[in-house]
PDB file of C-alpha atoms in Angstrom:
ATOM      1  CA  UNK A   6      19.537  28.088   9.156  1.00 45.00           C
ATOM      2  CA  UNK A   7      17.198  30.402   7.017  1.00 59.00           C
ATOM      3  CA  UNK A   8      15.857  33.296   8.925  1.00 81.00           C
ATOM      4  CA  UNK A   9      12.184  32.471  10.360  1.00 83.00           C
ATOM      5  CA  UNK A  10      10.468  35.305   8.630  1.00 87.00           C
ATOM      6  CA  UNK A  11      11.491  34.001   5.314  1.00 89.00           C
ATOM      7  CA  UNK A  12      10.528  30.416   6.123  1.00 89.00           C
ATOM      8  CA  UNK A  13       7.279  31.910   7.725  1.00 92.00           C
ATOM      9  CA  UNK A  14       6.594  33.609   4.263  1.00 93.00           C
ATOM     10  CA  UNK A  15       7.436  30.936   1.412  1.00 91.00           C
ATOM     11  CA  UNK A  16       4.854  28.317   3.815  1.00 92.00           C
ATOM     12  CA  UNK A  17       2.229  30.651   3.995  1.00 94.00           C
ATOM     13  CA  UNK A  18       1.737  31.773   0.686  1.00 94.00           C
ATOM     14  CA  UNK A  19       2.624  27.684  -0.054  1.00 92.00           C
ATOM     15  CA  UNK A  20      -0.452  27.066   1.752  1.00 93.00           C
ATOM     16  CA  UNK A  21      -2.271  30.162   0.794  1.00 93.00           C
ATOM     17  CA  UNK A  22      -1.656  28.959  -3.351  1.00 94.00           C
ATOM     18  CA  UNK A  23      -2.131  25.163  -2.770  1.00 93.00           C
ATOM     19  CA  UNK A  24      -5.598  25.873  -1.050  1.00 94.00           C
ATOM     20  CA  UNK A  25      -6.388  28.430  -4.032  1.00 95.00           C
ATOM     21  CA  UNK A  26      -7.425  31.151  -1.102  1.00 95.00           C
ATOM     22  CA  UNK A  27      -6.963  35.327  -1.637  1.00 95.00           C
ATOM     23  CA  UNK A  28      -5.324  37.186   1.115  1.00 95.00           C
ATOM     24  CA  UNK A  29      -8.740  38.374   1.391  1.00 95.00           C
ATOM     25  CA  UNK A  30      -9.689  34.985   2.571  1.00 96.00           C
ATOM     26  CA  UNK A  31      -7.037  34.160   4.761  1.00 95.00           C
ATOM     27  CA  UNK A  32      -7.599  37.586   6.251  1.00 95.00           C
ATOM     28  CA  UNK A  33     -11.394  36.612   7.033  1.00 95.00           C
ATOM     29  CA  UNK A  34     -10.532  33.249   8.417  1.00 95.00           C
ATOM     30  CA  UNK A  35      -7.701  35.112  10.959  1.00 94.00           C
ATOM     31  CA  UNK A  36      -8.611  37.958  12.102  1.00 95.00           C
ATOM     32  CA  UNK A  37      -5.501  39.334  10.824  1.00 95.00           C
ATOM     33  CA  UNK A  38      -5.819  42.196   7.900  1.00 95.00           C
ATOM     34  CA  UNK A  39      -4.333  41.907   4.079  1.00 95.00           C
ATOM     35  CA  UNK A  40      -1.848  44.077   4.423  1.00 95.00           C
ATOM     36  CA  UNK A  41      -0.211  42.592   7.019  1.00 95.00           C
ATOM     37  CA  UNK A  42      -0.152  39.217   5.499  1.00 95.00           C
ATOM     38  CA  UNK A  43       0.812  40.428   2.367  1.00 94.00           C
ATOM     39  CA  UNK A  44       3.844  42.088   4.060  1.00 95.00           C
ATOM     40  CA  UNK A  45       4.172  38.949   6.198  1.00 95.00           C
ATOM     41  CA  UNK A  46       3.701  36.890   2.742  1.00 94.00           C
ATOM     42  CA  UNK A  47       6.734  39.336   1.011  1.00 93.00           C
ATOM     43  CA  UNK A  48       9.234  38.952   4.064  1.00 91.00           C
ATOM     44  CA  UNK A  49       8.873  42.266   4.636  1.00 92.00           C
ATOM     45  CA  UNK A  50       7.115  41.832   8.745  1.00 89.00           C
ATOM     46  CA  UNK A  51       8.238  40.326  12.138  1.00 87.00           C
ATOM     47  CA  UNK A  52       4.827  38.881  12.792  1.00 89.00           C
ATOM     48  CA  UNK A  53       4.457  38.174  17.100  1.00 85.00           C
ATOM     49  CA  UNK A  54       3.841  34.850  18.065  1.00 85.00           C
ATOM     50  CA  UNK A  55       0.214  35.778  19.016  1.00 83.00           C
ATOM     51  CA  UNK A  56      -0.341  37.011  15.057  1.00 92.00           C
ATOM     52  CA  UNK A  57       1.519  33.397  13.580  1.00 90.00           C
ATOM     53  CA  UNK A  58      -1.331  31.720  15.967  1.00 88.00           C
ATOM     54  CA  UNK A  59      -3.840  33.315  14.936  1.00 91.00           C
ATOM     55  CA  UNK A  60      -2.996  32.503  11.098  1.00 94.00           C
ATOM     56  CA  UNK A  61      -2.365  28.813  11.763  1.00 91.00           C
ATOM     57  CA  UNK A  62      -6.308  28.745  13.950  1.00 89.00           C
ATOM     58  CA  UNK A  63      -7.799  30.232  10.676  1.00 92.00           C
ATOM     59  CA  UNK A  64      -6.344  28.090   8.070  1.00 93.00           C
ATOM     60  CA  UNK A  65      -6.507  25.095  10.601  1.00 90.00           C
ATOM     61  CA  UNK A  66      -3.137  23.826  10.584  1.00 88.00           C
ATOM     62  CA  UNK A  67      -0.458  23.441  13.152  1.00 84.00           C
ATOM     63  CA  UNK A  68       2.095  26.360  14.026  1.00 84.00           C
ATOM     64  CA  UNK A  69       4.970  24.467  13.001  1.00 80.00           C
ATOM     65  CA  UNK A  70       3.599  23.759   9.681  1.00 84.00           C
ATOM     66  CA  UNK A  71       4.163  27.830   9.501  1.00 89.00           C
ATOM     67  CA  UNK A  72       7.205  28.250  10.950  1.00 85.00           C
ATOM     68  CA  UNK A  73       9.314  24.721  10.024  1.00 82.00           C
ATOM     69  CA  UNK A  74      11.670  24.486   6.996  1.00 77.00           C
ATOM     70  CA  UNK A  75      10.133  22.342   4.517  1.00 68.00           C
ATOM     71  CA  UNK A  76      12.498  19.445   3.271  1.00 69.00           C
ATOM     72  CA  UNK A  77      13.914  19.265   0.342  1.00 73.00           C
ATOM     73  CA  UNK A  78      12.902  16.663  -2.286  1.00 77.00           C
ATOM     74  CA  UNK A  79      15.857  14.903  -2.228  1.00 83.00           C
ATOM     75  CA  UNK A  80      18.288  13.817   0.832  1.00 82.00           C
ATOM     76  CA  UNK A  81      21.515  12.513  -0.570  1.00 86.00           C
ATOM     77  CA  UNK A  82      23.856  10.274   1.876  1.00 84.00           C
ATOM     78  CA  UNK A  83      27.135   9.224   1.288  1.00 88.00           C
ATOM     79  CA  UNK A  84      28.134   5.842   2.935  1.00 83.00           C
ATOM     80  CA  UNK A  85      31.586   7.512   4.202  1.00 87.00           C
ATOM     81  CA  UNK A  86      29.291  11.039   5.712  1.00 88.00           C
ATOM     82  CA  UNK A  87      27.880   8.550   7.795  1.00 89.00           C
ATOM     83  CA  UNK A  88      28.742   7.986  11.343  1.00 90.00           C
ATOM     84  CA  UNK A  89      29.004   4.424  11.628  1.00 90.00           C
ATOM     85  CA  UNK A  90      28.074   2.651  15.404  1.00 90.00           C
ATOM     86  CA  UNK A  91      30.077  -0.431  15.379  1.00 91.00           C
ATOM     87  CA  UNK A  92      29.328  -3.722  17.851  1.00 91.00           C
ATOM     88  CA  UNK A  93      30.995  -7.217  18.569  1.00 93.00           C
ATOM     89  CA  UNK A  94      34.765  -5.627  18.437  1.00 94.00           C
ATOM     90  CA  UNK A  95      33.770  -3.646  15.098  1.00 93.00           C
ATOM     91  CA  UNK A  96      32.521  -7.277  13.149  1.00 95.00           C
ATOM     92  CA  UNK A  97      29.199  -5.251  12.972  1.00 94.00           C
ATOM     93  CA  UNK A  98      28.899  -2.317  11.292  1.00 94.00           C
ATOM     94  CA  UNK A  99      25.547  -0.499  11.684  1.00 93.00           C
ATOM     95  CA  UNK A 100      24.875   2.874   8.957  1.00 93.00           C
ATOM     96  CA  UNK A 101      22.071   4.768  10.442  1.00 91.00           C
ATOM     97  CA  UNK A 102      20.788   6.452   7.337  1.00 90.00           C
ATOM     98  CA  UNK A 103      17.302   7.868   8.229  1.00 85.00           C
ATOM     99  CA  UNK A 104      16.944   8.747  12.077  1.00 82.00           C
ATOM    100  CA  UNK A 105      13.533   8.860  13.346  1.00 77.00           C
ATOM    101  CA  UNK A 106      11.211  12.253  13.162  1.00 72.00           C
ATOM    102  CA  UNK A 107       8.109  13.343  14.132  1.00 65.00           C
ATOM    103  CA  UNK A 108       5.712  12.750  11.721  1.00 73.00           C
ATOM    104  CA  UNK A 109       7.697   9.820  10.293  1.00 80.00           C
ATOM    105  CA  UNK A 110       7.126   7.076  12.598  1.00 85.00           C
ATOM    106  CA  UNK A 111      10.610   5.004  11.123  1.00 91.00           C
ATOM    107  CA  UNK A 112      14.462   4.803  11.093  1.00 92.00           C
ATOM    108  CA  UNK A 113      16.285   2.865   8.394  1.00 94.00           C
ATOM    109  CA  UNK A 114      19.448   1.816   8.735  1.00 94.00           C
ATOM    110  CA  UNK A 115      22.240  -1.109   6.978  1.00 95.00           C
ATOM    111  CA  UNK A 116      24.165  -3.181   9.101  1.00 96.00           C
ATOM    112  CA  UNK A 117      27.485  -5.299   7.685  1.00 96.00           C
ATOM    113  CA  UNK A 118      28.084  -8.101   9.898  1.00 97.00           C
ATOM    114  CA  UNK A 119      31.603 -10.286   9.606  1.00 96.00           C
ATOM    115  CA  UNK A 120      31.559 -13.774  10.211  1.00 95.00           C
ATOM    116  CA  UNK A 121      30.919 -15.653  13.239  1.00 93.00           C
ATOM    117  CA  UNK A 122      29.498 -12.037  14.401  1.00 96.00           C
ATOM    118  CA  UNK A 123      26.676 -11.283  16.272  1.00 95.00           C
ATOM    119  CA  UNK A 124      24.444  -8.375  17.690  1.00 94.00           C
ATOM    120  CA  UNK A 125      21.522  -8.890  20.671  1.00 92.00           C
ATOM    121  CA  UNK A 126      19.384  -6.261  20.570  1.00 90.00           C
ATOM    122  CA  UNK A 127      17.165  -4.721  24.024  1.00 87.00           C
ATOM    123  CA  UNK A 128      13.536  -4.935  23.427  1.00 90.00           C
ATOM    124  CA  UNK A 129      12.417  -1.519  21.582  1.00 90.00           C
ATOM    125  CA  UNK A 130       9.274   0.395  22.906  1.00 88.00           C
ATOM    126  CA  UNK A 131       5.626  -0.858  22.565  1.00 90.00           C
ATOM    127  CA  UNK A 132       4.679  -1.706  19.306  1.00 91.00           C
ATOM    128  CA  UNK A 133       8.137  -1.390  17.283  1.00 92.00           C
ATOM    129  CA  UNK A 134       8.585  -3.301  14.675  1.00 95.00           C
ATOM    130  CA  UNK A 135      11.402  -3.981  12.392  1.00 96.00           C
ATOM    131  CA  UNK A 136      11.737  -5.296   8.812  1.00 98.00           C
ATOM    132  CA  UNK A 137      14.578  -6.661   7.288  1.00 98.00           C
ATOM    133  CA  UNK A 138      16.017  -8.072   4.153  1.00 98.00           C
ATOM    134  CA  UNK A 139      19.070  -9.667   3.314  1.00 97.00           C
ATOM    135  CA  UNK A 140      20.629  -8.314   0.516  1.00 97.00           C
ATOM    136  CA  UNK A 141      23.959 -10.562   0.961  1.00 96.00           C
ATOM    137  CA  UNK A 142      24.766 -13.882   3.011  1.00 95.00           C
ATOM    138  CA  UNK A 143      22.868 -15.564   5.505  1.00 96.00           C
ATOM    139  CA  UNK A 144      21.855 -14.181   9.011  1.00 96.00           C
ATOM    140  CA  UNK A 145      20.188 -16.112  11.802  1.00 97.00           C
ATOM    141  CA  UNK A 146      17.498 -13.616  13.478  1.00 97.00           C
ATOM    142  CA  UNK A 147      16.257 -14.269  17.230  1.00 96.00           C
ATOM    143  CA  UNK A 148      12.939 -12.821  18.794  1.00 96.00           C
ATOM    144  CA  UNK A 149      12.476 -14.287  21.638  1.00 92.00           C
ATOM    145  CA  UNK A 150      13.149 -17.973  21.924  1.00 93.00           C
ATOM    146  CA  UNK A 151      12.596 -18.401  17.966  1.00 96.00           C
ATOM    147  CA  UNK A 152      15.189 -18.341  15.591  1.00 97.00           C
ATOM    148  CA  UNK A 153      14.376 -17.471  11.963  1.00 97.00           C
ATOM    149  CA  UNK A 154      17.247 -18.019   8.893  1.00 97.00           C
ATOM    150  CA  UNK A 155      17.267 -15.824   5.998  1.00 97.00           C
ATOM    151  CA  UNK A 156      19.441 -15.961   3.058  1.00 96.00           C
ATOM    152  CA  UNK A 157      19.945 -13.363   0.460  1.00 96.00           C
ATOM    153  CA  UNK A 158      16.806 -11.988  -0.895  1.00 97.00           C
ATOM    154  CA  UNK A 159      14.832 -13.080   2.098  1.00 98.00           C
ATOM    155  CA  UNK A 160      12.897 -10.579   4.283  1.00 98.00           C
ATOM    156  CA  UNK A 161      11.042 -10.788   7.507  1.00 98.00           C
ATOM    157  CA  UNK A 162       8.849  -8.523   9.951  1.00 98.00           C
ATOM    158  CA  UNK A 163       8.900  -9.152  13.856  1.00 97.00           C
ATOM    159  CA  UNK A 164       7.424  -7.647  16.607  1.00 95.00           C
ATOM    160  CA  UNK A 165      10.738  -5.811  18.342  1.00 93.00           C
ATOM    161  CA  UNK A 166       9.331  -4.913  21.508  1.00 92.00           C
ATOM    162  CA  UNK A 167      10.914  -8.047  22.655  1.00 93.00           C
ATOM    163  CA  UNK A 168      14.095  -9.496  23.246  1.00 93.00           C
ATOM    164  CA  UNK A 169      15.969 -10.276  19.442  1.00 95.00           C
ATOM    165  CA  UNK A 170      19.187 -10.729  18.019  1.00 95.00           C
ATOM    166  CA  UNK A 171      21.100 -10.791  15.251  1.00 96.00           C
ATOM    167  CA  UNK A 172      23.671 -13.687  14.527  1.00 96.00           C
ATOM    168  CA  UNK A 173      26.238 -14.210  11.182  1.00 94.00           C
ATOM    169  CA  UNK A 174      25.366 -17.665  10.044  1.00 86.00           C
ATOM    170  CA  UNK A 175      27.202 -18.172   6.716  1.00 81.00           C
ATOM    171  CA  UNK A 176      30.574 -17.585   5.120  1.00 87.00           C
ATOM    172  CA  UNK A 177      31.944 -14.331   4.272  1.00 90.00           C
ATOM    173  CA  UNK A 178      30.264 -10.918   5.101  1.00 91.00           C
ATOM    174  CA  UNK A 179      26.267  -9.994   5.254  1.00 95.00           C
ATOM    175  CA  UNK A 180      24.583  -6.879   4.423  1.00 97.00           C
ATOM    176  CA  UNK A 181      21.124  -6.158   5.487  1.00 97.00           C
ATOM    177  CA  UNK A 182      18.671  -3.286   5.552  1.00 97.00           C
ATOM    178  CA  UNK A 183      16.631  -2.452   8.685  1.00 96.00           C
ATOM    179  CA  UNK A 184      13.630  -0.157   8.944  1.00 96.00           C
ATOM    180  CA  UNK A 185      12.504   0.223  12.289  1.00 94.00           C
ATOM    181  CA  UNK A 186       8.459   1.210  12.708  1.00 94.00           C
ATOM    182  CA  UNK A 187       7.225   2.719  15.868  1.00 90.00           C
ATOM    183  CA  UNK A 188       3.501   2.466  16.056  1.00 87.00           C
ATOM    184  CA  UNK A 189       3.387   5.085  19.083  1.00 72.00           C
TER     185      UNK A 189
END
């Protein structure tokens, strides 16, 4: 991990330049004087937790959005980096490939189900929903007492927060994708 002071730095003159402000301005809005964020700016200061407040209450943003590593703008993953969770004596394979974060309200994942396989699933928390497509075979999806059969190509939306399942319901293998909204 990249020392703080350096992440502190690149976001704050990142904000500083995307909001066209001086150091002169940013030093008004503060409280906190040029030269310090200059050297804070540069790397070249330990700024105290009282002084990284006090910037984020003047520009009106969060701490974290000063002190958190931004992403990168890629994420590259390699089926075989990813841990796989497997169900049903291994017949289902499920690839979680985007966990859930703060700020991004959804996970997406593929699952691979053999045939004759099957997966019930525990209600998620309020308001979850998941979509799915089918992007090979046939599954039959369960929520609640209603069953709903999708071929390839075929997508559908439920409300998760109940009781839903996943069974195999064609020849061969299936391959669907699964994003997984939390509203709360």
């Amino acid at each position: 991990m990249e020392n703080i002071n350096l992440i502190l730095a690149r976001n704050l003159k990142q904000i500083r330049e995307q909001r066209k402000l001086s150091l002169d301005k940013v030093a008004e809005m503060s409280g906190i004087s040029k030269t310090m964020l200059g050297q804070i700016e540069r790397g070249e200061s330990n700024p105290s937790i009282a002084t990284v407040w006090k910037i984020a209450n003047g520009l009106k943003i969060s701490f974290t959005a000063l002190i958190h590593e931004p992403q990168s703008d890629a994420t590259v993953l390699m089926k075989e980096d990813i841990k796989v969770l497997r169900e049903d004596g291994g017949r289902v394979r499920i690839y979680p490939h985007f966990s859930f974060e703060e700020g991004r309200r959804f996970e997406m994942y593929m699952m691979e189900m053999d045939e004759k396989s099957s997966l019930s699933a525990e209600p998620h928390i309020e308001g979850a929903e998941e979509f799915i497509t089918v992007y090979e075979g046939e599954v039959t999806i369960r929520v609640g007492e209603v069953e709903h059969k999708l071929r390839q190509g075929d997508s559908i939306r439920f409300k998760a927060d109940l009781p839903h399942g996943y069974d195999h319901s064609g020849a061969g293998s299936n391959k669907l994708s699964m994003v997984i909204h939390y509203s709360k």
